[in-house]
CSV table of C-alpha atoms in Angstrom, one decimal:
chain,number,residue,atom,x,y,z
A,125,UNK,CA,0.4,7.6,-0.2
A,126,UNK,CA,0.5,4.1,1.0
A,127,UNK,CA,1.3,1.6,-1.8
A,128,UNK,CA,0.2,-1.7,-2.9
A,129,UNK,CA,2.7,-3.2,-0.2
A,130,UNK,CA,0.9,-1.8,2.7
A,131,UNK,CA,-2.3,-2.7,2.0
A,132,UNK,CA,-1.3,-6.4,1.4
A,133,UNK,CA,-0.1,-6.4,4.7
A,134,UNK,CA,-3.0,-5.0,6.2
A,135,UNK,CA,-4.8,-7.7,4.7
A,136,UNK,CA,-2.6,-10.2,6.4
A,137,UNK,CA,-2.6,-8.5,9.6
A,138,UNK,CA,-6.3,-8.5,9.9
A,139,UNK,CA,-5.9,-12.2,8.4
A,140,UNK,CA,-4.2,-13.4,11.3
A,141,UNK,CA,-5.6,-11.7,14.2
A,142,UNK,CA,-9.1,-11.0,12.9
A,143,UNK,CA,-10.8,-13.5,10.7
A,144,UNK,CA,-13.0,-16.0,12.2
A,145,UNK,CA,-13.8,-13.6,15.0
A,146,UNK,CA,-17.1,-11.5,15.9
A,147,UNK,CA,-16.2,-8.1,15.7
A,148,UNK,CA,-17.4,-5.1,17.3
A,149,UNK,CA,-17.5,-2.3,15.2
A,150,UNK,CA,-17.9,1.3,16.0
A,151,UNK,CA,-16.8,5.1,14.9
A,152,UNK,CA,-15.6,6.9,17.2
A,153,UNK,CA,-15.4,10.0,15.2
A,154,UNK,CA,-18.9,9.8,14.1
A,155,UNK,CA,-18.5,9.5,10.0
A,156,UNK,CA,-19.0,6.2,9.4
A,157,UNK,CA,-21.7,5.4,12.8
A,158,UNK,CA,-24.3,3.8,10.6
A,159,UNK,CA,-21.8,1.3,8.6
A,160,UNK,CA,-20.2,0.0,12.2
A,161,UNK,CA,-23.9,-0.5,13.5
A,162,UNK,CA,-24.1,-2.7,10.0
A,163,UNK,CA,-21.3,-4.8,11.2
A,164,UNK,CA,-20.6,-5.1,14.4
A,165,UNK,CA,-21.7,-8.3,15.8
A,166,UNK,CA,-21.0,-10.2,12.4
A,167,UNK,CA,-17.9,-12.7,11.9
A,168,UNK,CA,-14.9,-11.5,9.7
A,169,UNK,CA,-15.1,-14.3,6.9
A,170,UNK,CA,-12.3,-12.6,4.9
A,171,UNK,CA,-9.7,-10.1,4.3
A,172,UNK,CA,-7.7,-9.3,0.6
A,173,UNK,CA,-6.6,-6.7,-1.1
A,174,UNK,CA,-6.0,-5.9,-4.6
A,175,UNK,CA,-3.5,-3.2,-5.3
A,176,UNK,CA,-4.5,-0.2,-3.0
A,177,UNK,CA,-7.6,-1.3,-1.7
A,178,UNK,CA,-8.6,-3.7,1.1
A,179,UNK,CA,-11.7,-5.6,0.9
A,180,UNK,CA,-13.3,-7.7,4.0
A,181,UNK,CA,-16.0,-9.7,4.0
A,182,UNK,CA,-18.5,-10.3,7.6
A,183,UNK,CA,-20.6,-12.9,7.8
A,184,UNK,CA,-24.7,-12.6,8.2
A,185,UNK,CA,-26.0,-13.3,10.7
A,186,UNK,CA,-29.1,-15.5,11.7
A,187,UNK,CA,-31.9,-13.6,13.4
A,188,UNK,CA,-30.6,-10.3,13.6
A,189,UNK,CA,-32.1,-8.4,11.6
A,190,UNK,CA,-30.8,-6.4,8.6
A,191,UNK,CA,-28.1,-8.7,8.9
A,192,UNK,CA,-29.4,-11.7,6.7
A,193,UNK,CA,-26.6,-11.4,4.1
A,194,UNK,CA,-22.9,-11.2,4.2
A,195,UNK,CA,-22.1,-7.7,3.6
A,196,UNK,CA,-18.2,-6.1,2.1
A,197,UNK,CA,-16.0,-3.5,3.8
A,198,UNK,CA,-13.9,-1.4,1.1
A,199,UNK,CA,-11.2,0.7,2.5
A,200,UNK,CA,-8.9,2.9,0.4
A,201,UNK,CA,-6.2,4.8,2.3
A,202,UNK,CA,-5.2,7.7,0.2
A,203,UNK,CA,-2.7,10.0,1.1
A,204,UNK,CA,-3.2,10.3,5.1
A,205,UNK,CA,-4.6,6.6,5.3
A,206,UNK,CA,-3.6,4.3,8.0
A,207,UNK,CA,-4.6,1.4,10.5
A,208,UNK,CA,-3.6,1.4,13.5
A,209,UNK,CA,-3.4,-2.4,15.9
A,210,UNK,CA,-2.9,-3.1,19.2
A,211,UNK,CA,-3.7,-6.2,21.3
A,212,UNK,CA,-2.7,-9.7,20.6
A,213,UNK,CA,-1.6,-8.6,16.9
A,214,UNK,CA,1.1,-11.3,15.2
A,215,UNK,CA,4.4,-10.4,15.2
A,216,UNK,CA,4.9,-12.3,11.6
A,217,UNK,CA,3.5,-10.4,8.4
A,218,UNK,CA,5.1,-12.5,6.0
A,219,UNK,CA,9.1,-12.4,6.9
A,220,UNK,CA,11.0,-14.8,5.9
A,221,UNK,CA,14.8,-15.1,5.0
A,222,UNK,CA,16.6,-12.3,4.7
A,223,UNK,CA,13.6,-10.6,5.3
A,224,UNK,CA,12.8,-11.8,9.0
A,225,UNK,CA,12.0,-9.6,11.3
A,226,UNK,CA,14.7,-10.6,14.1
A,227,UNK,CA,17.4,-7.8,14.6
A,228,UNK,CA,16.6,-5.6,12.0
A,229,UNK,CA,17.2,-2.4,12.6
A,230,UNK,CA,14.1,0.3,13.8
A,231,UNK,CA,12.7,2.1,10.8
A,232,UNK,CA,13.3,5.9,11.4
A,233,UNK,CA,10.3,6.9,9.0
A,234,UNK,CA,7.7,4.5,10.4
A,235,UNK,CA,7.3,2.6,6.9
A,236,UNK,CA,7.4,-0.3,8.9
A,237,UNK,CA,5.5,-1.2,11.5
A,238,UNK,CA,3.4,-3.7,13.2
A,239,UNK,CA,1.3,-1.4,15.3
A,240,UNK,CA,0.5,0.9,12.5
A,241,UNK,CA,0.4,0.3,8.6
A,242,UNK,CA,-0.3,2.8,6.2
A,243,UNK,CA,1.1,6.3,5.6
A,244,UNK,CA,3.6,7.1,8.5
A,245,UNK,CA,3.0,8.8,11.2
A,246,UNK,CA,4.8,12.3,10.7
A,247,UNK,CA,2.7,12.4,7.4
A,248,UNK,CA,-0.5,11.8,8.9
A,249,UNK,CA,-0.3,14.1,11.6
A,250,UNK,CA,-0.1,16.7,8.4
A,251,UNK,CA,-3.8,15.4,7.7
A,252,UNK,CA,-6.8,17.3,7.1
A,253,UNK,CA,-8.6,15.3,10.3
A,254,UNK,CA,-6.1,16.9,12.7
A,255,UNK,CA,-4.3,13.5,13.7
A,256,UNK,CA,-2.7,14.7,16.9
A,257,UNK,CA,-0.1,13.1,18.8
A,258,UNK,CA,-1.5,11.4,22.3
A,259,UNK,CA,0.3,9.7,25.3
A,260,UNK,CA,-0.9,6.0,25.5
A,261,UNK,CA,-3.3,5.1,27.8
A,262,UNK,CA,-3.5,1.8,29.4
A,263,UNK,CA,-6.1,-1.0,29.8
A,264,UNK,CA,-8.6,-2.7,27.5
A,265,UNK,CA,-9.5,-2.2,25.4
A,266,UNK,CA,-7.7,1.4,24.7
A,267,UNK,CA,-9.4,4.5,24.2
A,268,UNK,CA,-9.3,5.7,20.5
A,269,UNK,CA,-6.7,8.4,19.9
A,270,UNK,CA,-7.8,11.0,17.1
A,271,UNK,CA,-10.2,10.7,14.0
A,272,UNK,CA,-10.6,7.4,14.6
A,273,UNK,CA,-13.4,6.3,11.1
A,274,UNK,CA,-13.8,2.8,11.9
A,275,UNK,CA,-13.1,0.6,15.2
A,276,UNK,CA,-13.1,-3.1,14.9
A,277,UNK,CA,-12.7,-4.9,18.2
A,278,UNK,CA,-12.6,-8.4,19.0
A,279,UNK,CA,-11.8,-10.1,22.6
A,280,UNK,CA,-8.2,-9.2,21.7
A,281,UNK,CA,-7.3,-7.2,19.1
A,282,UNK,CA,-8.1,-3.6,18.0
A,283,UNK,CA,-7.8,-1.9,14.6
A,284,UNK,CA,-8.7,1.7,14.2
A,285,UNK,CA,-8.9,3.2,10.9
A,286,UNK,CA,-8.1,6.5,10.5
A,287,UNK,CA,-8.1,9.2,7.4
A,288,UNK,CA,-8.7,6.9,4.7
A,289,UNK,CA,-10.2,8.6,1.1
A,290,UNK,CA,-13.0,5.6,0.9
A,291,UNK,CA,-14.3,3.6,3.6
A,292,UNK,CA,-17.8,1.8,2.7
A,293,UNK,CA,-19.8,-1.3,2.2
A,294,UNK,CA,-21.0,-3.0,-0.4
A,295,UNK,CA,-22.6,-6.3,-1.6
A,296,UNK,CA,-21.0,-8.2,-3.9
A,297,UNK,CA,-22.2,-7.0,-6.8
A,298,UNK,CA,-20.6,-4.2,-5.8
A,299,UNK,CA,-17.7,-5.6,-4.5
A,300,UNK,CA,-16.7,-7.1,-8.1
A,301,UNK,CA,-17.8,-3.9,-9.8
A,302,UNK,CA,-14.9,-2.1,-8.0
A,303,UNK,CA,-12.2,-5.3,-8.9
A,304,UNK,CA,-13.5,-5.4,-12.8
A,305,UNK,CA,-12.0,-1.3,-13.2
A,306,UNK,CA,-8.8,-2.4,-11.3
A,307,UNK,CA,-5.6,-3.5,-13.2
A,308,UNK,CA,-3.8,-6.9,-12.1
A,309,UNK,CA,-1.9,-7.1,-9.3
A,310,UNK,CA,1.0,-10.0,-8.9
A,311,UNK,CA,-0.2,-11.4,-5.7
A,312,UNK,CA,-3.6,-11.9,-7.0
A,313,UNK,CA,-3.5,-12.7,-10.4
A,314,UNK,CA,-1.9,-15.5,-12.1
A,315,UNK,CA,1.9,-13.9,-12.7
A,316,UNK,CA,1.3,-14.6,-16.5
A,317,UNK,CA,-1.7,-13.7,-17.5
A,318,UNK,CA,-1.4,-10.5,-15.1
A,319,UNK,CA,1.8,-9.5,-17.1
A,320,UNK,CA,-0.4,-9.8,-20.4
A,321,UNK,CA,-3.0,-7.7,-19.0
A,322,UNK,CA,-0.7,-5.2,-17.9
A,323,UNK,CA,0.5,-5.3,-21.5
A,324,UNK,CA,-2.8,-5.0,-23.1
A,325,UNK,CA,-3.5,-2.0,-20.9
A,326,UNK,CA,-0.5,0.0,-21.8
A,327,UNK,CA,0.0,-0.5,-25.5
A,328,UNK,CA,-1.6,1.6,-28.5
A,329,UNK,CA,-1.9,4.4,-25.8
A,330,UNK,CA,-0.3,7.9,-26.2
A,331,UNK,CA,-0.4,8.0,-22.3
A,332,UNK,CA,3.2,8.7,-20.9
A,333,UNK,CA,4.4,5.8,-19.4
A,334,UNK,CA,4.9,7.3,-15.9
A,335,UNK,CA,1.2,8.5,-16.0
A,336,UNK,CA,-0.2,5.2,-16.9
A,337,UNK,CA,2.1,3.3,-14.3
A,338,UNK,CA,0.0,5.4,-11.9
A,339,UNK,CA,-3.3,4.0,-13.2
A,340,UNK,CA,-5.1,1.8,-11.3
A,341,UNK,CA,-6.7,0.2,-14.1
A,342,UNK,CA,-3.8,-0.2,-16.0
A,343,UNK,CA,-1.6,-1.9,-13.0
A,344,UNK,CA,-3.0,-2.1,-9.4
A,345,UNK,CA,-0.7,-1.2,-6.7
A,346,UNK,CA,1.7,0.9,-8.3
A,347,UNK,CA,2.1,4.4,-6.4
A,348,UNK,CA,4.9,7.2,-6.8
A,349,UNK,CA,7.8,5.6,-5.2
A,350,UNK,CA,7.3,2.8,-6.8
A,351,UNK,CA,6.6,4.5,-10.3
A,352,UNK,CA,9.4,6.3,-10.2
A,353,UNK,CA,11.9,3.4,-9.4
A,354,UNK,CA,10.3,1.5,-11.3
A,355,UNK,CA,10.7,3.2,-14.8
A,356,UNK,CA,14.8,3.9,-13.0
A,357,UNK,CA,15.2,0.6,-13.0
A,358,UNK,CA,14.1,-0.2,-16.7
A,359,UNK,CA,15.9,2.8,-17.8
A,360,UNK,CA,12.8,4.1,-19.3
A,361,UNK,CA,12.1,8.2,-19.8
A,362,UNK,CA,8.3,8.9,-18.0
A,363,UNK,CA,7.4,11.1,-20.6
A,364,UNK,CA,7.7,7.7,-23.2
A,365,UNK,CA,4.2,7.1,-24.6
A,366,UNK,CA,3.1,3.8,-24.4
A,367,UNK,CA,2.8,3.2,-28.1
A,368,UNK,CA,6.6,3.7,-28.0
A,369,UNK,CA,7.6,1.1,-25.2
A,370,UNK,CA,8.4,-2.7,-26.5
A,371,UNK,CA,6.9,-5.4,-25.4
A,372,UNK,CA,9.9,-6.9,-24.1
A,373,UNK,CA,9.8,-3.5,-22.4
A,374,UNK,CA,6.6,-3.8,-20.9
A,375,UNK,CA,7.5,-7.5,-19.8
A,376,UNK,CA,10.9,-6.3,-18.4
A,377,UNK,CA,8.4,-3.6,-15.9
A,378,UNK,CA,6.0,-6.3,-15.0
A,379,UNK,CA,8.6,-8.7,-13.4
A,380,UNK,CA,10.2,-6.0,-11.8
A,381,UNK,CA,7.1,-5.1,-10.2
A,382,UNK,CA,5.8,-8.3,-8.9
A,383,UNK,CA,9.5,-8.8,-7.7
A,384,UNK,CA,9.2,-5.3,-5.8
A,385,UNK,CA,5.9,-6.1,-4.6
A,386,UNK,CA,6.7,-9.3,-3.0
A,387,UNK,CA,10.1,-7.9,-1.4
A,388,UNK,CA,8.0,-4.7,0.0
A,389,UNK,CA,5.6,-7.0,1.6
A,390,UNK,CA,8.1,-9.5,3.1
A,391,UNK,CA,10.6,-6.4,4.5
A,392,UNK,CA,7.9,-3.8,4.8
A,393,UNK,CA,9.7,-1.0,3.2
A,394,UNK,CA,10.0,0.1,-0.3
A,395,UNK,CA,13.4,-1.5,-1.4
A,396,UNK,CA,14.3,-0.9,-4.7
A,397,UNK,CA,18.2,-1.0,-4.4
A,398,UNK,CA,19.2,-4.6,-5.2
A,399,UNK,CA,22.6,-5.7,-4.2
A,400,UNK,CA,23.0,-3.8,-0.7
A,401,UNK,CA,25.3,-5.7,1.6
A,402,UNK,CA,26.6,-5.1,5.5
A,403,UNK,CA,26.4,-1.5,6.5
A,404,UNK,CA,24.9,-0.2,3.6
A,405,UNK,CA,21.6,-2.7,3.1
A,406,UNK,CA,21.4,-1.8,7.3
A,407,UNK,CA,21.4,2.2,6.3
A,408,UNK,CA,18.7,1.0,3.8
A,409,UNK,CA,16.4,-0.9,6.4
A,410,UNK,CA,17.2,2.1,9.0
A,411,UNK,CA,16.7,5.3,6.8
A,412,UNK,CA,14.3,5.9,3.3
A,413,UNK,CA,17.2,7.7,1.9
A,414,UNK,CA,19.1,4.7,1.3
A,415,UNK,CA,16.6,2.8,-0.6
A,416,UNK,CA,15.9,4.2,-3.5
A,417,UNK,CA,17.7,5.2,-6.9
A,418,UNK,CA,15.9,8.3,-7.5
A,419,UNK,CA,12.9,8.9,-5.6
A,420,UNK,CA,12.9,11.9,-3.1
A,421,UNK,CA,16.5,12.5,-4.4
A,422,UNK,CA,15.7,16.0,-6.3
A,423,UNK,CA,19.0,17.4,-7.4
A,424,UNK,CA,21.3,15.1,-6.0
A,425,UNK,CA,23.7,13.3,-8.2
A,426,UNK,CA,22.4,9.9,-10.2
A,427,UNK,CA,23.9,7.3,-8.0
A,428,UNK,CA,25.1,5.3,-11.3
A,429,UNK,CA,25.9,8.5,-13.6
A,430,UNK,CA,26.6,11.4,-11.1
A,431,UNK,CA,23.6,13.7,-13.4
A,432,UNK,CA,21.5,15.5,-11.0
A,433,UNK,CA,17.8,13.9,-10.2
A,434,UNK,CA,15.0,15.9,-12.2
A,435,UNK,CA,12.0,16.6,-10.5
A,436,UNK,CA,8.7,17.5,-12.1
A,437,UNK,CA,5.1,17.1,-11.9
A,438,UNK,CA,2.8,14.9,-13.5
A,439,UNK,CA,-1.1,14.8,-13.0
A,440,UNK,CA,0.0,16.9,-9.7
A,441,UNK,CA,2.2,14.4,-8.0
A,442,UNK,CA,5.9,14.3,-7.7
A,443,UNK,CA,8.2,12.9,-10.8
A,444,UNK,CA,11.7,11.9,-10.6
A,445,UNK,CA,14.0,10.2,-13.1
A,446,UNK,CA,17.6,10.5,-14.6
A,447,UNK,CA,18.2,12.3,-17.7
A,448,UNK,CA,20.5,10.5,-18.9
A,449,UNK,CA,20.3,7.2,-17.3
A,450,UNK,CA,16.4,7.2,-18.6
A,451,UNK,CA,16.4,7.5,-22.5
């Protein structure tokens, strides 16, 4: 499933190439025909996202009618969720630093890309919607390739939406209905008050920690990867309820987090090794199986203690963690 990083760069991406444009807006597929008819013709005023879910605000506009009042498009990705972009789309998406874009190596899973942002390709063509692959076809603006929800065009730019598990409109009222049940998320909310909302949300609860990490009204953004580094990295058993874990605990996950966050938007992968120099931080950029501590790592030896990687389930996704390193 996408994480929070994805979605933050979505936001950018549409940010830079699409706000302050009149956007055509159709569905290709057919699911979502009467919510394109709503906006296409309007301006994109906006584009965030808070943890997993994009939010973008068009424009009303004057005489047409049905379209006297600024209206919200909410997109949540899911598991198989993705936008695809092509056109005059920016080549920047945050990068700087270490972190620039220039000579990096190609990402062999597709975590990062410019062209497509969301869950990577070899997933999605797993997807219930029968994503297929499909030679390119050129000239403008290009035809849609597979279940194609939602097509916003402008004069230069194209972003098809494809598989996501919510894609709808709302007013505002709605809009801040759906942000009032989300947790905080450290590129949205002041970085201190966020971390004592996070704390609130976590303590007196007999939740494991590793299933309230995956709450979206406890913290926003937070996915598996992430969760289960995450908890690696604080040396923190899942199964801990969340009456048992400190505050000094619970202050030690939050900066990790909006540290993570803010290196997986800049990079656009999930790096959660720190310390990887020459060859080894290049395996990292090229190949998921050098970035992470436990994650996806089922049976293979801890990397600090040499005890084989656990693997359960919890609420019906994947767990990992240490056994002895997380205590």
């Amino acid at each position: 499933m996408p994480e929070g990083h994805s979605v933050h760069r979505i936001a950018r991406q549409f940010t830079k190439s699409f706000v302050g444009e009149i956007c055509e807006a159709s569905s290709p597929q057919g699911r979502f025909a009467e919510g394109a008819a709503v906006l296409s013709g309007r301006e994109l005023l906006r584009c965030f996202a808070v943890g997993k879910q994009m939010f973008a605000e068009f424009g009303a506009v004057e005489g047409m009618p049905g379209a006297a009042e600024p209206v919200w498009l909410r997109v949540h990705l899911g598991i198989y969720g993705a936008w695809d972009f092509a056109g005059a789309v920016t080549a920047k998406l945050g990068q700087t630093g270490e972190y620039g874009r220039g000579g990096r190596p190609e990402d062999a899973d597709g975590e990062d890309s410019l062209t497509s942002i969301g869950a990577p390709r070899r997933a999605r063509l797993r997807m219930a919607e029968n994503e297929k692959e499909a030679e390119v076809v050129e000239g403008w603006p290009p035809e849609p390739v597979g279940a194609v929800r939602l097509r916003l065009l402008t004069e230069d730019c194209v972003a098809d939406l494809r598989g996501p598990t919510a894609c709808e409109l709302l007013d505002e009222t709605g809009v801040n209905a759906v942000l009032d049940r989300l947790g905080p998320d450290p590129l949205v909310d002041d970085i201190a008050e966020g971390g004592r909302r996070f704390a609130s949300r976590v303590v007196g609860r007999r939740v494991p920690i590793g299933q309230l990490l995956m709450d979206q009204s406890v913290v926003a953004g937070i996915g598996n990867i992430y969760r289960a580094e995450i908890l690696y990295r604080a040396r923190l058993d899942p199964y801990t309820p969340g009456t048992e874990v400190s505050e000094t605990k619970l202050a030690e996950i939050w900066a990790d987090w909006v540290e993570l966050l803010r290196i997986g938007v800049e990079v656009g992968r999930m790096m959660t090794i720190d310390g990887l120099t020459g060859d080894d931080y290049q395996d990292a950029l090229r190949d998921v199986r050098h970035r992470h501590w436990v994650y996806g790592r089922a049976g293979e030896p801890c990397r600090t203690c040499g005890t084989p990687i656990a693997l359960a389930e919890m609420q019906n996704r994947k767990l990992y963690w240490c056994p002895t390193c997380q205590v």
